[in-house]
């Protein structure tokens, strides 16, 4: 039986050492997870939302201008028709110039329609960005839940307004924490 006591003490010592290493790893993990869940992810979602909003505003402006082109083209066609009635019947040169102007007017209308059709990308882009934002928010919530498992308080920082598009702060790693994590993983392996 005395042989079991040193063995039990050795096992308890190893368990204590393992638990201490696990605690250190958890502290490193929390220090690594906290910045993206509290700072970087809200910035990413705010920036993506801002991009979607800015894209929508730009697309609406382009569509408004394309519609205005169509209105201008319709007025131009009406003016050309009035002008056509005033052309001398036998003036072939004037008729050719009128035909060229009418063809240009029709080309303008076709271009405006192609511009409006090309703006469909904005709706698709907004859908993709919205899905990406939802995914990032889901990841953020999962990270918060992981931190909550360890009964750690997550400090939230105010995310910028979605309409405020600015440079996204780069994610910076905790080099000291990363070095500790690397060392602990190397000792384990």
mmCIF file with all atom_site columns, C-alpha atoms in Angstrom:
data_model
loop_
_atom_site.group_PDB
_atom_site.id
_atom_site.type_symbol
_atom_site.label_atom_id
_atom_site.label_alt_id
_atom_site.label_comp_id
_atom_site.label_asym_id
_atom_site.label_entity_id
_atom_site.label_seq_id
_atom_site.pdbx_PDB_ins_code
_atom_site.Cartn_x
_atom_site.Cartn_y
_atom_site.Cartn_z
_atom_site.occupancy
_atom_site.B_iso_or_equiv
_atom_site.pdbx_formal_charge
_atom_site.auth_seq_id
_atom_site.auth_comp_id
_atom_site.auth_asym_id
_atom_site.auth_atom_id
_atom_site.pdbx_PDB_model_num
ATOM 1   C CA . UNK A 1 1   ? 0.000   0.000  0.000    1.00 0.00 ? 1   UNK A CA 1
ATOM 2   C CA . UNK A 1 2   ? 2.820   2.537  0.604    1.00 0.00 ? 2   UNK A CA 1
ATOM 3   C CA . UNK A 1 3   ? 3.719   2.144  -3.077   1.00 0.00 ? 3   UNK A CA 1
ATOM 4   C CA . UNK A 1 4   ? 0.296   3.475  -4.044   1.00 0.00 ? 4   UNK A CA 1
ATOM 5   C CA . UNK A 1 5   ? 0.715   6.739  -2.124   1.00 0.00 ? 5   UNK A CA 1
ATOM 6   C CA . UNK A 1 6   ? 3.637   8.070  -4.163   1.00 0.00 ? 6   UNK A CA 1
ATOM 7   C CA . UNK A 1 7   ? 1.863   6.876  -7.303   1.00 0.00 ? 7   UNK A CA 1
ATOM 8   C CA . UNK A 1 8   ? -1.351  8.691  -6.274   1.00 0.00 ? 8   UNK A CA 1
ATOM 9   C CA . UNK A 1 9   ? 0.640   11.813 -5.407   1.00 0.00 ? 9   UNK A CA 1
ATOM 10  C CA . UNK A 1 10  ? 2.380   11.601 -8.771   1.00 0.00 ? 10  UNK A CA 1
ATOM 11  C CA . UNK A 1 11  ? -0.960  11.222 -10.575  1.00 0.00 ? 11  UNK A CA 1
ATOM 12  C CA . UNK A 1 12  ? -2.434  14.156 -8.647   1.00 0.00 ? 12  UNK A CA 1
ATOM 13  C CA . UNK A 1 13  ? 0.650   16.238 -9.439   1.00 0.00 ? 13  UNK A CA 1
ATOM 14  C CA . UNK A 1 14  ? 0.366   15.395 -13.124  1.00 0.00 ? 14  UNK A CA 1
ATOM 15  C CA . UNK A 1 15  ? -3.363  16.181 -13.026  1.00 0.00 ? 15  UNK A CA 1
ATOM 16  C CA . UNK A 1 16  ? -2.670  19.502 -11.313  1.00 0.00 ? 16  UNK A CA 1
ATOM 17  C CA . UNK A 1 17  ? 0.013   20.327 -13.899  1.00 0.00 ? 17  UNK A CA 1
ATOM 18  C CA . UNK A 1 18  ? -2.347  19.371 -16.749  1.00 0.00 ? 18  UNK A CA 1
ATOM 19  C CA . UNK A 1 19  ? -5.167  21.442 -15.285  1.00 0.00 ? 19  UNK A CA 1
ATOM 20  C CA . UNK A 1 20  ? -2.845  24.440 -14.912  1.00 0.00 ? 20  UNK A CA 1
ATOM 21  C CA . UNK A 1 21  ? -1.724  24.076 -18.533  1.00 0.00 ? 21  UNK A CA 1
ATOM 22  C CA . UNK A 1 22  ? -5.357  23.750 -19.621  1.00 0.00 ? 22  UNK A CA 1
ATOM 23  C CA . UNK A 1 23  ? -6.204  26.923 -17.710  1.00 0.00 ? 23  UNK A CA 1
ATOM 24  C CA . UNK A 1 24  ? -3.315  28.745 -19.409  1.00 0.00 ? 24  UNK A CA 1
ATOM 25  C CA . UNK A 1 25  ? -4.549  27.531 -22.806  1.00 0.00 ? 25  UNK A CA 1
ATOM 26  C CA . UNK A 1 26  ? -8.083  28.690 -21.999  1.00 0.00 ? 26  UNK A CA 1
ATOM 27  C CA . UNK A 1 27  ? -6.765  32.094 -20.962  1.00 0.00 ? 27  UNK A CA 1
ATOM 28  C CA . UNK A 1 28  ? -4.858  32.355 -24.250  1.00 0.00 ? 28  UNK A CA 1
ATOM 29  C CA . UNK A 1 29  ? -7.928  31.212 -26.177  1.00 0.00 ? 29  UNK A CA 1
ATOM 30  C CA . UNK A 1 30  ? -10.108 33.793 -24.440  1.00 0.00 ? 30  UNK A CA 1
ATOM 31  C CA . UNK A 1 31  ? -7.580  36.563 -25.082  1.00 0.00 ? 31  UNK A CA 1
ATOM 32  C CA . UNK A 1 32  ? -7.500  35.503 -28.730  1.00 0.00 ? 32  UNK A CA 1
ATOM 33  C CA . UNK A 1 33  ? -11.277 35.139 -29.104  1.00 0.00 ? 33  UNK A CA 1
ATOM 34  C CA . UNK A 1 34  ? -12.298 38.284 -27.237  1.00 0.00 ? 34  UNK A CA 1
ATOM 35  C CA . UNK A 1 35  ? -10.886 40.886 -29.706  1.00 0.00 ? 35  UNK A CA 1
ATOM 36  C CA . UNK A 1 36  ? -12.625 39.510 -32.793  1.00 0.00 ? 36  UNK A CA 1
ATOM 37  C CA . UNK A 1 37  ? -15.886 38.851 -30.980  1.00 0.00 ? 37  UNK A CA 1
ATOM 38  C CA . UNK A 1 38  ? -15.945 42.257 -29.291  1.00 0.00 ? 38  UNK A CA 1
ATOM 39  C CA . UNK A 1 39  ? -14.208 44.532 -31.813  1.00 0.00 ? 39  UNK A CA 1
ATOM 40  C CA . UNK A 1 40  ? -13.316 43.107 -35.200  1.00 0.00 ? 40  UNK A CA 1
ATOM 41  C CA . UNK A 1 41  ? -16.552 41.268 -36.002  1.00 0.00 ? 41  UNK A CA 1
ATOM 42  C CA . UNK A 1 42  ? -18.815 44.267 -35.273  1.00 0.00 ? 42  UNK A CA 1
ATOM 43  C CA . UNK A 1 43  ? -16.542 46.416 -37.435  1.00 0.00 ? 43  UNK A CA 1
ATOM 44  C CA . UNK A 1 44  ? -16.703 43.870 -40.267  1.00 0.00 ? 44  UNK A CA 1
ATOM 45  C CA . UNK A 1 45  ? -20.492 43.664 -40.115  1.00 0.00 ? 45  UNK A CA 1
ATOM 46  C CA . UNK A 1 46  ? -20.848 47.449 -39.909  1.00 0.00 ? 46  UNK A CA 1
ATOM 47  C CA . UNK A 1 47  ? -18.507 47.912 -42.872  1.00 0.00 ? 47  UNK A CA 1
ATOM 48  C CA . UNK A 1 48  ? -20.286 45.275 -44.970  1.00 0.00 ? 48  UNK A CA 1
ATOM 49  C CA . UNK A 1 49  ? -23.667 46.782 -44.109  1.00 0.00 ? 49  UNK A CA 1
ATOM 50  C CA . UNK A 1 50  ? -22.333 50.213 -45.033  1.00 0.00 ? 50  UNK A CA 1
ATOM 51  C CA . UNK A 1 51  ? -21.047 48.890 -48.350  1.00 0.00 ? 51  UNK A CA 1
ATOM 52  C CA . UNK A 1 52  ? -24.443 47.365 -49.115  1.00 0.00 ? 52  UNK A CA 1
ATOM 53  C CA . UNK A 1 53  ? -26.180 50.623 -48.224  1.00 0.00 ? 53  UNK A CA 1
ATOM 54  C CA . UNK A 1 54  ? -23.759 52.756 -50.267  1.00 0.00 ? 54  UNK A CA 1
ATOM 55  C CA . UNK A 1 55  ? -24.097 50.384 -53.223  1.00 0.00 ? 55  UNK A CA 1
ATOM 56  C CA . UNK A 1 56  ? -27.872 50.621 -53.019  1.00 0.00 ? 56  UNK A CA 1
ATOM 57  C CA . UNK A 1 57  ? -27.768 54.433 -52.954  1.00 0.00 ? 57  UNK A CA 1
ATOM 58  C CA . UNK A 1 58  ? -25.384 54.511 -55.942  1.00 0.00 ? 58  UNK A CA 1
ATOM 59  C CA . UNK A 1 59  ? -27.530 52.023 -57.860  1.00 0.00 ? 59  UNK A CA 1
ATOM 60  C CA . UNK A 1 60  ? -30.679 54.039 -57.200  1.00 0.00 ? 60  UNK A CA 1
ATOM 61  C CA . UNK A 1 61  ? -28.943 57.197 -58.403  1.00 0.00 ? 61  UNK A CA 1
ATOM 62  C CA . UNK A 1 62  ? -27.779 55.447 -61.595  1.00 0.00 ? 62  UNK A CA 1
ATOM 63  C CA . UNK A 1 63  ? -31.298 54.100 -62.167  1.00 0.00 ? 63  UNK A CA 1
ATOM 64  C CA . UNK A 1 64  ? -32.792 57.561 -61.651  1.00 0.00 ? 64  UNK A CA 1
ATOM 65  C CA . UNK A 1 65  ? -30.367 59.013 -64.192  1.00 0.00 ? 65  UNK A CA 1
ATOM 66  C CA . UNK A 1 66  ? -31.073 56.203 -66.673  1.00 0.00 ? 66  UNK A CA 1
ATOM 67  C CA . UNK A 1 67  ? -34.806 56.872 -66.337  1.00 0.00 ? 67  UNK A CA 1
ATOM 68  C CA . UNK A 1 68  ? -34.151 60.590 -66.871  1.00 0.00 ? 68  UNK A CA 1
ATOM 69  C CA . UNK A 1 69  ? -32.219 59.661 -70.041  1.00 0.00 ? 69  UNK A CA 1
ATOM 70  C CA . UNK A 1 70  ? -35.244 57.727 -71.228  1.00 0.00 ? 70  UNK A CA 1
ATOM 71  C CA . UNK A 1 71  ? -37.470 60.746 -70.552  1.00 0.00 ? 71  UNK A CA 1
ATOM 72  C CA . UNK A 1 72  ? -35.041 63.019 -72.426  1.00 0.00 ? 72  UNK A CA 1
ATOM 73  C CA . UNK A 1 73  ? -34.929 60.527 -75.283  1.00 0.00 ? 73  UNK A CA 1
ATOM 74  C CA . UNK A 1 74  ? -38.747 60.465 -75.480  1.00 0.00 ? 74  UNK A CA 1
ATOM 75  C CA . UNK A 1 75  ? -38.801 64.284 -75.657  1.00 0.00 ? 75  UNK A CA 1
ATOM 76  C CA . UNK A 1 76  ? -36.065 64.178 -78.309  1.00 0.00 ? 76  UNK A CA 1
ATOM 77  C CA . UNK A 1 77  ? -38.127 61.712 -80.389  1.00 0.00 ? 77  UNK A CA 1
ATOM 78  C CA . UNK A 1 78  ? -41.181 63.949 -80.105  1.00 0.00 ? 78  UNK A CA 1
ATOM 79  C CA . UNK A 1 79  ? -39.110 66.949 -81.231  1.00 0.00 ? 79  UNK A CA 1
ATOM 80  C CA . UNK A 1 80  ? -37.655 64.952 -84.111  1.00 0.00 ? 80  UNK A CA 1
ATOM 81  C CA . UNK A 1 81  ? -41.127 63.971 -85.264  1.00 0.00 ? 81  UNK A CA 1
ATOM 82  C CA . UNK A 1 82  ? -42.232 67.613 -85.190  1.00 0.00 ? 82  UNK A CA 1
ATOM 83  C CA . UNK A 1 83  ? -39.080 68.552 -87.112  1.00 0.00 ? 83  UNK A CA 1
ATOM 84  C CA . UNK A 1 84  ? -39.693 65.787 -89.660  1.00 0.00 ? 84  UNK A CA 1
ATOM 85  C CA . UNK A 1 85  ? -43.074 67.325 -90.532  1.00 0.00 ? 85  UNK A CA 1
ATOM 86  C CA . UNK A 1 86  ? -41.321 70.625 -91.318  1.00 0.00 ? 86  UNK A CA 1
ATOM 87  C CA . UNK A 1 87  ? -38.654 69.122 -93.594  1.00 0.00 ? 87  UNK A CA 1
ATOM 88  C CA . UNK A 1 88  ? -39.021 69.880 -97.276  1.00 0.00 ? 88  UNK A CA 1
ATOM 89  C CA . UNK A 1 89  ? -40.355 66.694 -98.957  1.00 0.00 ? 89  UNK A CA 1
ATOM 90  C CA . UNK A 1 90  ? -37.648 66.516 -101.622 1.00 0.00 ? 90  UNK A CA 1
ATOM 91  C CA . UNK A 1 91  ? -34.620 67.426 -99.422  1.00 0.00 ? 91  UNK A CA 1
ATOM 92  C CA . UNK A 1 92  ? -32.849 64.059 -99.207  1.00 0.00 ? 92  UNK A CA 1
ATOM 93  C CA . UNK A 1 93  ? -29.888 65.491 -97.306  1.00 0.00 ? 93  UNK A CA 1
ATOM 94  C CA . UNK A 1 94  ? -32.174 66.865 -94.563  1.00 0.00 ? 94  UNK A CA 1
ATOM 95  C CA . UNK A 1 95  ? -34.015 63.523 -94.478  1.00 0.00 ? 95  UNK A CA 1
ATOM 96  C CA . UNK A 1 96  ? -30.692 61.664 -94.039  1.00 0.00 ? 96  UNK A CA 1
ATOM 97  C CA . UNK A 1 97  ? -29.622 63.976 -91.196  1.00 0.00 ? 97  UNK A CA 1
ATOM 98  C CA . UNK A 1 98  ? -33.016 63.492 -89.557  1.00 0.00 ? 98  UNK A CA 1
ATOM 99  C CA . UNK A 1 99  ? -32.686 59.678 -89.875  1.00 0.00 ? 99  UNK A CA 1
ATOM 100 C CA . UNK A 1 100 ? -29.216 59.821 -88.295  1.00 0.00 ? 100 UNK A CA 1
ATOM 101 C CA . UNK A 1 101 ? -30.566 61.900 -85.378  1.00 0.00 ? 101 UNK A CA 1
ATOM 102 C CA . UNK A 1 102 ? -33.469 59.468 -84.932  1.00 0.00 ? 102 UNK A CA 1
ATOM 103 C CA . UNK A 1 103 ? -31.040 56.506 -84.930  1.00 0.00 ? 103 UNK A CA 1
ATOM 104 C CA . UNK A 1 104 ? -28.892 58.225 -82.266  1.00 0.00 ? 104 UNK A CA 1
ATOM 105 C CA . UNK A 1 105 ? -31.982 58.858 -80.184  1.00 0.00 ? 105 UNK A CA 1
ATOM 106 C CA . UNK A 1 106 ? -32.966 55.178 -80.377  1.00 0.00 ? 106 UNK A CA 1
ATOM 107 C CA . UNK A 1 107 ? -29.393 54.156 -79.477  1.00 0.00 ? 107 UNK A CA 1
ATOM 108 C CA . UNK A 1 108 ? -29.565 56.382 -76.388  1.00 0.00 ? 108 UNK A CA 1
ATOM 109 C CA . UNK A 1 109 ? -32.758 54.642 -75.326  1.00 0.00 ? 109 UNK A CA 1
ATOM 110 C CA . UNK A 1 110 ? -31.185 51.210 -75.798  1.00 0.00 ? 110 UNK A CA 1
ATOM 111 C CA . UNK A 1 111 ? -28.132 52.264 -73.748  1.00 0.00 ? 111 UNK A CA 1
ATOM 112 C CA . UNK A 1 112 ? -30.333 53.523 -70.916  1.00 0.00 ? 112 UNK A CA 1
ATOM 113 C CA . UNK A 1 113 ? -32.171 50.176 -70.868  1.00 0.00 ? 113 UNK A CA 1
ATOM 114 C CA . UNK A 1 114 ? -28.833 48.267 -70.767  1.00 0.00 ? 114 UNK A CA 1
ATOM 115 C CA . UNK A 1 115 ? -27.657 50.480 -67.883  1.00 0.00 ? 115 UNK A CA 1
ATOM 116 C CA . UNK A 1 116 ? -30.828 49.705 -65.944  1.00 0.00 ? 116 UNK A CA 1
ATOM 117 C CA . UNK A 1 117 ? -30.475 45.981 -66.633  1.00 0.00 ? 117 UNK A CA 1
ATOM 118 C CA . UNK A 1 118 ? -26.825 46.031 -65.561  1.00 0.00 ? 118 UNK A CA 1
ATOM 119 C CA . UNK A 1 119 ? -27.809 47.486 -62.187  1.00 0.00 ? 119 UNK A CA 1
ATOM 120 C CA . UNK A 1 120 ? -29.322 44.130 -61.218  1.00 0.00 ? 120 UNK A CA 1
ATOM 121 C CA . UNK A 1 121 ? -25.896 43.293 -59.781  1.00 0.00 ? 121 UNK A CA 1
ATOM 122 C CA . UNK A 1 122 ? -26.639 45.592 -56.852  1.00 0.00 ? 122 UNK A CA 1
ATOM 123 C CA . UNK A 1 123 ? -29.584 43.534 -55.655  1.00 0.00 ? 123 UNK A CA 1
ATOM 124 C CA . UNK A 1 124 ? -27.580 40.320 -55.911  1.00 0.00 ? 124 UNK A CA 1
ATOM 125 C CA . UNK A 1 125 ? -24.614 41.939 -54.167  1.00 0.00 ? 125 UNK A CA 1
ATOM 126 C CA . UNK A 1 126 ? -26.841 43.165 -51.354  1.00 0.00 ? 126 UNK A CA 1
ATOM 127 C CA . UNK A 1 127 ? -28.264 39.661 -50.905  1.00 0.00 ? 127 UNK A CA 1
ATOM 128 C CA . UNK A 1 128 ? -24.772 38.148 -50.689  1.00 0.00 ? 128 UNK A CA 1
ATOM 129 C CA . UNK A 1 129 ? -23.566 40.826 -48.277  1.00 0.00 ? 129 UNK A CA 1
ATOM 130 C CA . UNK A 1 130 ? -26.661 40.352 -46.100  1.00 0.00 ? 130 UNK A CA 1
ATOM 131 C CA . UNK A 1 131 ? -25.966 36.600 -45.918  1.00 0.00 ? 131 UNK A CA 1
ATOM 132 C CA . UNK A 1 132 ? -22.324 37.299 -45.077  1.00 0.00 ? 132 UNK A CA 1
ATOM 133 C CA . UNK A 1 133 ? -23.309 39.741 -42.336  1.00 0.00 ? 133 UNK A CA 1
ATOM 134 C CA . UNK A 1 134 ? -25.716 37.162 -40.901  1.00 0.00 ? 134 UNK A CA 1
ATOM 135 C CA . UNK A 1 135 ? -22.926 34.551 -40.936  1.00 0.00 ? 135 UNK A CA 1
ATOM 136 C CA . UNK A 1 136 ? -20.480 36.890 -39.209  1.00 0.00 ? 136 UNK A CA 1
ATOM 137 C CA . UNK A 1 137 ? -23.115 37.748 -36.595  1.00 0.00 ? 137 UNK A CA 1
ATOM 138 C CA . UNK A 1 138 ? -23.724 34.012 -36.068  1.00 0.00 ? 138 UNK A CA 1
ATOM 139 C CA . UNK A 1 139 ? -19.988 33.418 -35.560  1.00 0.00 ? 139 UNK A CA 1
ATOM 140 C CA . UNK A 1 140 ? -19.848 36.354 -33.164  1.00 0.00 ? 140 UNK A CA 1
ATOM 141 C CA . UNK A 1 141 ? -22.754 34.980 -31.148  1.00 0.00 ? 141 UNK A CA 1
ATOM 142 C CA . UNK A 1 142 ? -21.099 31.552 -31.011  1.00 0.00 ? 142 UNK A CA 1
ATOM 143 C CA . UNK A 1 143 ? -17.874 33.140 -29.782  1.00 0.00 ? 143 UNK A CA 1
ATOM 144 C CA . UNK A 1 144 ? -19.841 34.994 -27.109  1.00 0.00 ? 144 UNK A CA 1
ATOM 145 C CA . UNK A 1 145 ? -21.390 31.691 -26.049  1.00 0.00 ? 145 UNK A CA 1
ATOM 146 C CA . UNK A 1 146 ? -17.946 30.068 -25.826  1.00 0.00 ? 146 UNK A CA 1
ATOM 147 C CA . UNK A 1 147 ? -16.772 32.904 -23.605  1.00 0.00 ? 147 UNK A CA 1
ATOM 148 C CA . UNK A 1 148 ? -19.934 32.586 -21.510  1.00 0.00 ? 148 UNK A CA 1
ATOM 149 C CA . UNK A 1 149 ? -19.169 28.893 -20.987  1.00 0.00 ? 149 UNK A CA 1
ATOM 150 C CA . UNK A 1 150 ? -16.083 29.954 -19.100  1.00 0.00 ? 150 UNK A CA 1
ATOM 151 C CA . UNK A 1 151 ? -18.127 32.519 -17.168  1.00 0.00 ? 151 UNK A CA 1
ATOM 152 C CA . UNK A 1 152 ? -16.103 35.366 -18.569  1.00 0.00 ? 152 UNK A CA 1
ATOM 153 C CA . UNK A 1 153 ? -17.513 38.808 -19.129  1.00 0.00 ? 153 UNK A CA 1
ATOM 154 C CA . UNK A 1 154 ? -17.480 39.861 -22.778  1.00 0.00 ? 154 UNK A CA 1
ATOM 155 C CA . UNK A 1 155 ? -16.718 43.540 -23.120  1.00 0.00 ? 155 UNK A CA 1
ATOM 156 C CA . UNK A 1 156 ? -18.617 45.026 -26.000  1.00 0.00 ? 156 UNK A CA 1
ATOM 157 C CA . UNK A 1 157 ? -17.379 48.016 -27.903  1.00 0.00 ? 157 UNK A CA 1
ATOM 158 C CA . UNK A 1 158 ? -19.743 50.216 -29.801  1.00 0.00 ? 158 UNK A CA 1
ATOM 159 C CA . UNK A 1 159 ? -19.823 49.186 -33.439  1.00 0.00 ? 159 UNK A CA 1
ATOM 160 C CA . UNK A 1 160 ? -19.688 52.016 -35.908  1.00 0.00 ? 160 UNK A CA 1
ATOM 161 C CA . UNK A 1 161 ? -22.912 52.963 -37.608  1.00 0.00 ? 161 UNK A CA 1
ATOM 162 C CA . UNK A 1 162 ? -23.515 50.788 -40.693  1.00 0.00 ? 162 UNK A CA 1
ATOM 163 C CA . UNK A 1 163 ? -23.598 53.853 -42.916  1.00 0.00 ? 163 UNK A CA 1
ATOM 164 C CA . UNK A 1 164 ? -20.156 54.971 -41.736  1.00 0.00 ? 164 UNK A CA 1
ATOM 165 C CA . UNK A 1 165 ? -17.895 53.235 -44.176  1.00 0.00 ? 165 UNK A CA 1
ATOM 166 C CA . UNK A 1 166 ? -14.337 53.590 -43.151  1.00 0.00 ? 166 UNK A CA 1
ATOM 167 C CA . UNK A 1 167 ? -11.203 51.580 -43.052  1.00 0.00 ? 167 UNK A CA 1
ATOM 168 C CA . UNK A 1 168 ? -11.651 48.249 -41.346  1.00 0.00 ? 168 UNK A CA 1
ATOM 169 C CA . UNK A 1 169 ? -9.332  47.964 -38.411  1.00 0.00 ? 169 UNK A CA 1
ATOM 170 C CA . UNK A 1 170 ? -6.976  45.072 -39.063  1.00 0.00 ? 170 UNK A CA 1
ATOM 171 C CA . UNK A 1 171 ? -7.191  42.134 -36.699  1.00 0.00 ? 171 UNK A CA 1
ATOM 172 C CA . UNK A 1 172 ? -4.074  42.139 -34.589  1.00 0.00 ? 172 UNK A CA 1
ATOM 173 C CA . UNK A 1 173 ? -2.963  39.033 -32.801  1.00 0.00 ? 173 UNK A CA 1
ATOM 174 C CA . UNK A 1 174 ? -1.725  38.957 -29.253  1.00 0.00 ? 174 UNK A CA 1
ATOM 175 C CA . UNK A 1 175 ? 1.859   37.902 -29.987  1.00 0.00 ? 175 UNK A CA 1
ATOM 176 C CA . UNK A 1 176 ? 2.691   37.157 -26.344  1.00 0.00 ? 176 UNK A CA 1
ATOM 177 C CA . UNK A 1 177 ? -0.440  35.037 -26.008  1.00 0.00 ? 177 UNK A CA 1
ATOM 178 C CA . UNK A 1 178 ? 0.279   33.313 -29.304  1.00 0.00 ? 178 UNK A CA 1
ATOM 179 C CA . UNK A 1 179 ? 3.827   32.516 -28.183  1.00 0.00 ? 179 UNK A CA 1
ATOM 180 C CA . UNK A 1 180 ? 2.494   31.022 -24.938  1.00 0.00 ? 180 UNK A CA 1
ATOM 181 C CA . UNK A 1 181 ? -0.069  28.956 -26.834  1.00 0.00 ? 181 UNK A CA 1
ATOM 182 C CA . UNK A 1 182 ? 2.609   27.715 -29.239  1.00 0.00 ? 182 UNK A CA 1
ATOM 183 C CA . UNK A 1 183 ? 4.917   26.815 -26.341  1.00 0.00 ? 183 UNK A CA 1
ATOM 184 C CA . UNK A 1 184 ? 2.171   24.958 -24.467  1.00 0.00 ? 184 UNK A CA 1
ATOM 185 C CA . UNK A 1 185 ? 1.123   23.059 -27.560  1.00 0.00 ? 185 UNK A CA 1
ATOM 186 C CA . UNK A 1 186 ? 4.754   22.144 -28.278  1.00 0.00 ? 186 UNK A CA 1
ATOM 187 C CA . UNK A 1 187 ? 5.183   20.825 -24.724  1.00 0.00 ? 187 UNK A CA 1
ATOM 188 C CA . UNK A 1 188 ? 2.064   18.733 -25.094  1.00 0.00 ? 188 UNK A CA 1
ATOM 189 C CA . UNK A 1 189 ? 3.129   17.257 -28.457  1.00 0.00 ? 189 UNK A CA 1
#
